[in-house]
Tab-separated table of C-alpha atoms in Angstrom:
chain	number	residue	atom	x	y	z
A	461	UNK	CA	135.066	-21.239	202.009
A	462	UNK	CA	137.234	-18.427	202.137
A	463	UNK	CA	136.539	-14.974	203.871
A	464	UNK	CA	138.390	-11.845	204.319
A	465	UNK	CA	137.578	-9.397	207.188
A	466	UNK	CA	138.695	-5.748	207.287
A	467	UNK	CA	137.254	-4.720	210.612
A	468	UNK	CA	138.116	-1.057	210.059
A	469	UNK	CA	135.609	0.553	207.936
A	470	UNK	CA	137.183	3.949	208.087
A	471	UNK	CA	140.168	5.480	209.329
A	472	UNK	CA	141.314	9.148	209.612
A	473	UNK	CA	144.739	10.392	210.320
A	474	UNK	CA	146.688	13.648	209.936
A	475	UNK	CA	149.466	13.732	207.437
A	476	UNK	CA	152.734	12.183	208.560
A	477	UNK	CA	151.037	9.894	210.938
A	478	UNK	CA	151.757	6.192	210.720
A	479	UNK	CA	148.553	4.115	210.055
A	480	UNK	CA	147.863	0.346	210.187
A	481	UNK	CA	145.183	-1.376	208.161
A	482	UNK	CA	144.081	-4.785	209.621
A	483	UNK	CA	143.057	-7.830	207.541
A	484	UNK	CA	142.050	-11.273	208.906
A	485	UNK	CA	141.417	-13.985	206.543
A	486	UNK	CA	139.775	-17.589	206.602
A	487	UNK	CA	140.638	-20.503	204.392
A	488	UNK	CA	140.902	-24.283	204.540
A	489	UNK	CA	143.750	-24.411	202.026
A	490	UNK	CA	147.321	-24.704	202.962
A	491	UNK	CA	148.336	-22.984	199.795
A	492	UNK	CA	147.010	-19.506	199.126
A	493	UNK	CA	148.007	-15.999	198.359
A	494	UNK	CA	147.222	-12.842	199.920
A	495	UNK	CA	146.876	-9.493	198.191
A	496	UNK	CA	146.470	-5.634	199.058
A	497	UNK	CA	144.934	-3.356	196.420
A	498	UNK	CA	144.369	0.466	196.714
A	499	UNK	CA	141.327	2.068	195.191
A	500	UNK	CA	141.721	5.846	194.827
A	501	UNK	CA	138.724	8.057	193.915
A	502	UNK	CA	139.138	7.317	190.324
A	503	UNK	CA	137.935	3.841	190.757
A	504	UNK	CA	140.690	1.862	189.350
A	505	UNK	CA	142.155	-0.880	191.827
A	506	UNK	CA	145.810	-0.673	192.015
A	507	UNK	CA	147.883	-3.719	192.939
A	508	UNK	CA	150.210	-3.224	195.954
A	509	UNK	CA	151.499	-6.503	197.081
A	510	UNK	CA	151.151	-10.320	196.947
A	511	UNK	CA	152.435	-12.926	199.429
A	512	UNK	CA	152.150	-16.676	199.306
A	513	UNK	CA	151.267	-18.799	202.266
A	514	UNK	CA	154.520	-20.323	202.450
A	515	UNK	CA	156.428	-16.817	202.806
A	516	UNK	CA	155.848	-15.222	206.123
A	517	UNK	CA	158.657	-12.862	205.649
A	518	UNK	CA	157.490	-9.247	206.228
A	519	UNK	CA	158.267	-6.781	203.500
A	520	UNK	CA	158.909	-3.146	203.420
A	521	UNK	CA	158.608	-1.020	200.200
A	522	UNK	CA	159.244	2.653	200.828
A	523	UNK	CA	156.750	3.885	203.060
A	524	UNK	CA	154.693	0.643	202.875
A	525	UNK	CA	155.170	-2.405	204.960
A	526	UNK	CA	153.290	-5.800	205.533
A	527	UNK	CA	153.064	-8.025	208.345
A	528	UNK	CA	151.922	-11.568	207.513
A	529	UNK	CA	151.295	-13.785	210.401
A	530	UNK	CA	149.866	-17.403	209.756
A	531	UNK	CA	149.366	-17.975	213.591
A	532	UNK	CA	146.692	-15.312	213.592
A	533	UNK	CA	145.474	-15.428	210.028
A	534	UNK	CA	146.482	-11.829	209.564
A	535	UNK	CA	148.114	-9.827	206.780
A	536	UNK	CA	148.103	-6.214	208.102
A	537	UNK	CA	149.427	-3.244	206.119
A	538	UNK	CA	151.188	-0.181	207.403
A	539	UNK	CA	151.787	3.219	205.803
A	540	UNK	CA	154.394	5.247	207.515
A	541	UNK	CA	154.577	8.918	207.359
A	542	UNK	CA	151.167	9.024	205.593
A	543	UNK	CA	150.518	11.592	202.859
A	544	UNK	CA	147.374	13.085	201.462
A	545	UNK	CA	147.891	11.010	198.212
A	546	UNK	CA	147.417	8.007	200.297
A	547	UNK	CA	143.777	8.772	200.725
A	548	UNK	CA	141.824	5.659	199.090
A	549	UNK	CA	140.056	2.676	199.869
A	550	UNK	CA	142.439	-0.215	200.619
A	551	UNK	CA	141.335	-3.792	199.948
A	552	UNK	CA	142.781	-6.975	201.231
A	553	UNK	CA	142.077	-10.143	199.166
A	554	UNK	CA	142.685	-13.755	199.298
A	555	UNK	CA	143.048	-16.540	196.594
A	556	UNK	CA	143.252	-20.114	197.103
A	557	UNK	CA	145.304	-22.260	194.810
A	558	UNK	CA	143.003	-24.664	193.103
A	559	UNK	CA	144.620	-27.947	192.067
A	560	UNK	CA	145.893	-27.633	188.516
A	561	UNK	CA	146.223	-24.157	188.751
A	562	UNK	CA	143.530	-23.380	186.319
A	563	UNK	CA	141.878	-20.522	187.955
A	564	UNK	CA	142.462	-18.185	190.709
A	565	UNK	CA	139.695	-15.711	191.758
A	566	UNK	CA	140.245	-13.105	194.487
A	567	UNK	CA	137.897	-12.841	197.528
A	568	UNK	CA	138.167	-9.331	198.632
A	569	UNK	CA	137.356	-7.752	202.119
A	570	UNK	CA	134.937	-4.875	202.258
A	571	UNK	CA	137.749	-2.531	202.357
A	572	UNK	CA	139.013	0.295	204.660
A	573	UNK	CA	138.503	4.005	203.596
A	574	UNK	CA	141.545	5.859	204.610
A	575	UNK	CA	141.489	9.586	204.761
A	576	UNK	CA	144.676	11.412	205.227
A	577	UNK	CA	144.053	15.237	206.345
A	578	UNK	CA	146.698	17.846	205.667
B	227	UNK	CA	151.119	-0.756	178.287
B	228	UNK	CA	148.066	1.374	177.908
B	229	UNK	CA	145.992	-0.184	180.743
B	230	UNK	CA	142.778	-1.993	180.849
B	231	UNK	CA	140.066	0.042	179.118
B	232	UNK	CA	136.210	-0.011	179.992
B	233	UNK	CA	133.452	1.502	178.138
B	234	UNK	CA	131.193	3.214	178.903
B	235	UNK	CA	132.267	4.723	182.152
B	236	UNK	CA	128.685	5.369	183.142
B	237	UNK	CA	125.443	3.894	182.006
B	238	UNK	CA	121.854	4.794	183.007
B	239	UNK	CA	119.124	2.631	182.032
B	240	UNK	CA	115.489	1.750	182.771
B	241	UNK	CA	114.471	-1.415	184.388
B	242	UNK	CA	113.836	-4.205	181.931
B	243	UNK	CA	116.392	-2.762	179.321
B	244	UNK	CA	119.437	-4.556	178.052
B	245	UNK	CA	122.838	-3.259	178.449
B	246	UNK	CA	126.355	-4.175	177.254
B	247	UNK	CA	129.810	-3.269	178.529
B	248	UNK	CA	132.958	-3.553	176.756
B	249	UNK	CA	136.358	-4.474	178.356
B	250	UNK	CA	139.695	-4.099	176.451
B	251	UNK	CA	142.487	-5.843	178.406
B	252	UNK	CA	146.188	-5.168	178.181
B	253	UNK	CA	147.017	-6.872	174.727
B	254	UNK	CA	149.272	-9.586	175.823
B	255	UNK	CA	147.188	-10.755	178.755
B	256	UNK	CA	145.531	-14.203	178.423
B	257	UNK	CA	143.455	-14.022	181.339
B	258	UNK	CA	140.399	-11.765	181.819
B	259	UNK	CA	138.105	-11.309	184.870
B	260	UNK	CA	134.779	-9.506	185.556
B	261	UNK	CA	134.036	-8.363	189.030
B	262	UNK	CA	131.011	-6.483	190.359
B	263	UNK	CA	131.296	-3.994	193.065
B	264	UNK	CA	128.514	-2.355	195.101
B	265	UNK	CA	128.734	0.619	197.430
B	266	UNK	CA	130.682	-0.116	200.601
B	267	UNK	CA	131.710	-3.659	199.562
B	268	UNK	CA	134.668	-5.105	197.903
B	269	UNK	CA	134.662	-6.438	194.419
B	270	UNK	CA	132.885	-9.806	193.851
B	271	UNK	CA	133.940	-12.271	191.315
B	272	UNK	CA	131.522	-12.810	188.263
B	273	UNK	CA	133.433	-14.589	185.627
B	274	UNK	CA	136.735	-15.656	184.170
B	275	UNK	CA	138.287	-16.169	180.752
B	276	UNK	CA	141.541	-17.700	179.633
B	277	UNK	CA	141.967	-16.580	176.030
B	278	UNK	CA	138.452	-17.046	174.401
B	279	UNK	CA	137.456	-19.818	177.011
B	280	UNK	CA	134.888	-18.892	179.674
B	281	UNK	CA	136.278	-21.114	182.483
B	282	UNK	CA	134.207	-20.262	185.446
B	283	UNK	CA	131.088	-18.460	186.345
B	284	UNK	CA	129.938	-17.279	189.747
B	285	UNK	CA	126.485	-18.329	190.983
B	286	UNK	CA	126.022	-14.378	191.273
B	287	UNK	CA	125.922	-14.557	187.361
B	288	UNK	CA	122.118	-15.205	186.762
B	289	UNK	CA	120.911	-16.298	183.454
B	290	UNK	CA	120.419	-12.783	182.527
B	291	UNK	CA	124.041	-12.072	182.437
B	292	UNK	CA	126.179	-13.272	179.457
B	293	UNK	CA	129.885	-12.535	178.874
B	294	UNK	CA	131.975	-13.221	175.788
B	295	UNK	CA	135.591	-12.946	174.655
B	296	UNK	CA	135.664	-13.633	171.125
B	297	UNK	CA	139.140	-14.314	169.683
B	298	UNK	CA	140.598	-13.835	173.337
B	299	UNK	CA	140.873	-10.274	172.876
B	300	UNK	CA	138.224	-7.904	174.260
B	301	UNK	CA	135.309	-8.978	176.279
B	302	UNK	CA	131.654	-7.892	176.501
B	303	UNK	CA	129.295	-8.367	179.410
B	304	UNK	CA	125.636	-8.125	178.655
B	305	UNK	CA	122.856	-7.918	181.090
B	306	UNK	CA	119.249	-8.670	179.796
B	307	UNK	CA	116.201	-7.364	181.415
B	308	UNK	CA	117.955	-5.326	183.930
B	309	UNK	CA	116.657	-4.863	187.534
B	310	UNK	CA	117.433	-2.224	190.086
B	311	UNK	CA	119.459	-4.942	192.022
B	312	UNK	CA	122.024	-4.879	189.175
B	313	UNK	CA	123.111	-1.287	189.840
B	314	UNK	CA	126.662	-1.551	190.642
B	315	UNK	CA	130.239	-0.814	189.262
B	316	UNK	CA	131.364	-3.520	186.922
B	317	UNK	CA	135.026	-3.974	186.956
B	318	UNK	CA	137.298	-5.869	184.371
B	319	UNK	CA	140.705	-7.103	185.246
B	320	UNK	CA	143.368	-8.742	182.907
B	321	UNK	CA	146.580	-10.615	183.698
B	322	UNK	CA	149.199	-12.732	182.306
B	323	UNK	CA	148.807	-15.269	185.043
B	324	UNK	CA	146.620	-14.332	187.952
B	325	UNK	CA	149.204	-13.236	190.489
B	326	UNK	CA	148.995	-9.616	189.387
B	327	UNK	CA	145.975	-8.324	187.970
B	328	UNK	CA	145.403	-5.012	186.300
B	329	UNK	CA	141.849	-3.491	186.754
B	330	UNK	CA	140.175	-1.021	184.709
B	331	UNK	CA	138.235	2.032	186.038
B	332	UNK	CA	134.935	0.255	185.848
B	333	UNK	CA	131.402	0.828	184.222
B	334	UNK	CA	129.011	2.338	186.825
B	335	UNK	CA	125.517	0.978	186.043
B	336	UNK	CA	122.522	2.775	187.514
B	337	UNK	CA	119.081	1.067	186.811
B	338	UNK	CA	116.219	3.238	187.376
């Protein structure tokens, strides 16, 4: 069974601070995918990034960066120089690659509510 | 790309009533998913369509729940004999593969 744990329920920072959101996952598969989604107050989940289990290269995209470490089953997300518009709930998700590739459903963590104060 | 559209945005119903939600995916997307999200939780998978075929249903989807996707276009999710425990946000997502899903804004159901 797959599981995603986001231990931080809420984080509050002041604008321009850096903030890291933690994600730890459990899976028995050797092939899997990890995701981060953002859910602003409007409710619509917005895709941020996807990594596959064979690609541990960390990634930076603008103010966002991701640190994937298979050894610790973690996929952490850092926002540099946070802005008020970053305030949202952030979800980490996992999908195992089923044989035949017919279906990939996401297992989400409980989310971390990030509040960036001016 | 007009995004995934869900209607209605909010639905209030009395226990025991039937409700139906609609999802219009992005037109070229062949995959469509329904998820349910309760307060303080992440979305939970309910069911999945590839074109018009419903390929998987979660055990969360009791026999009071039924979903359809006629002609592989829009999808409906019906809940019969609603219960208070059905109160949640129902999210629809579509994708042309699964690796990047586009979510709608959801339908918030309140069962009184």
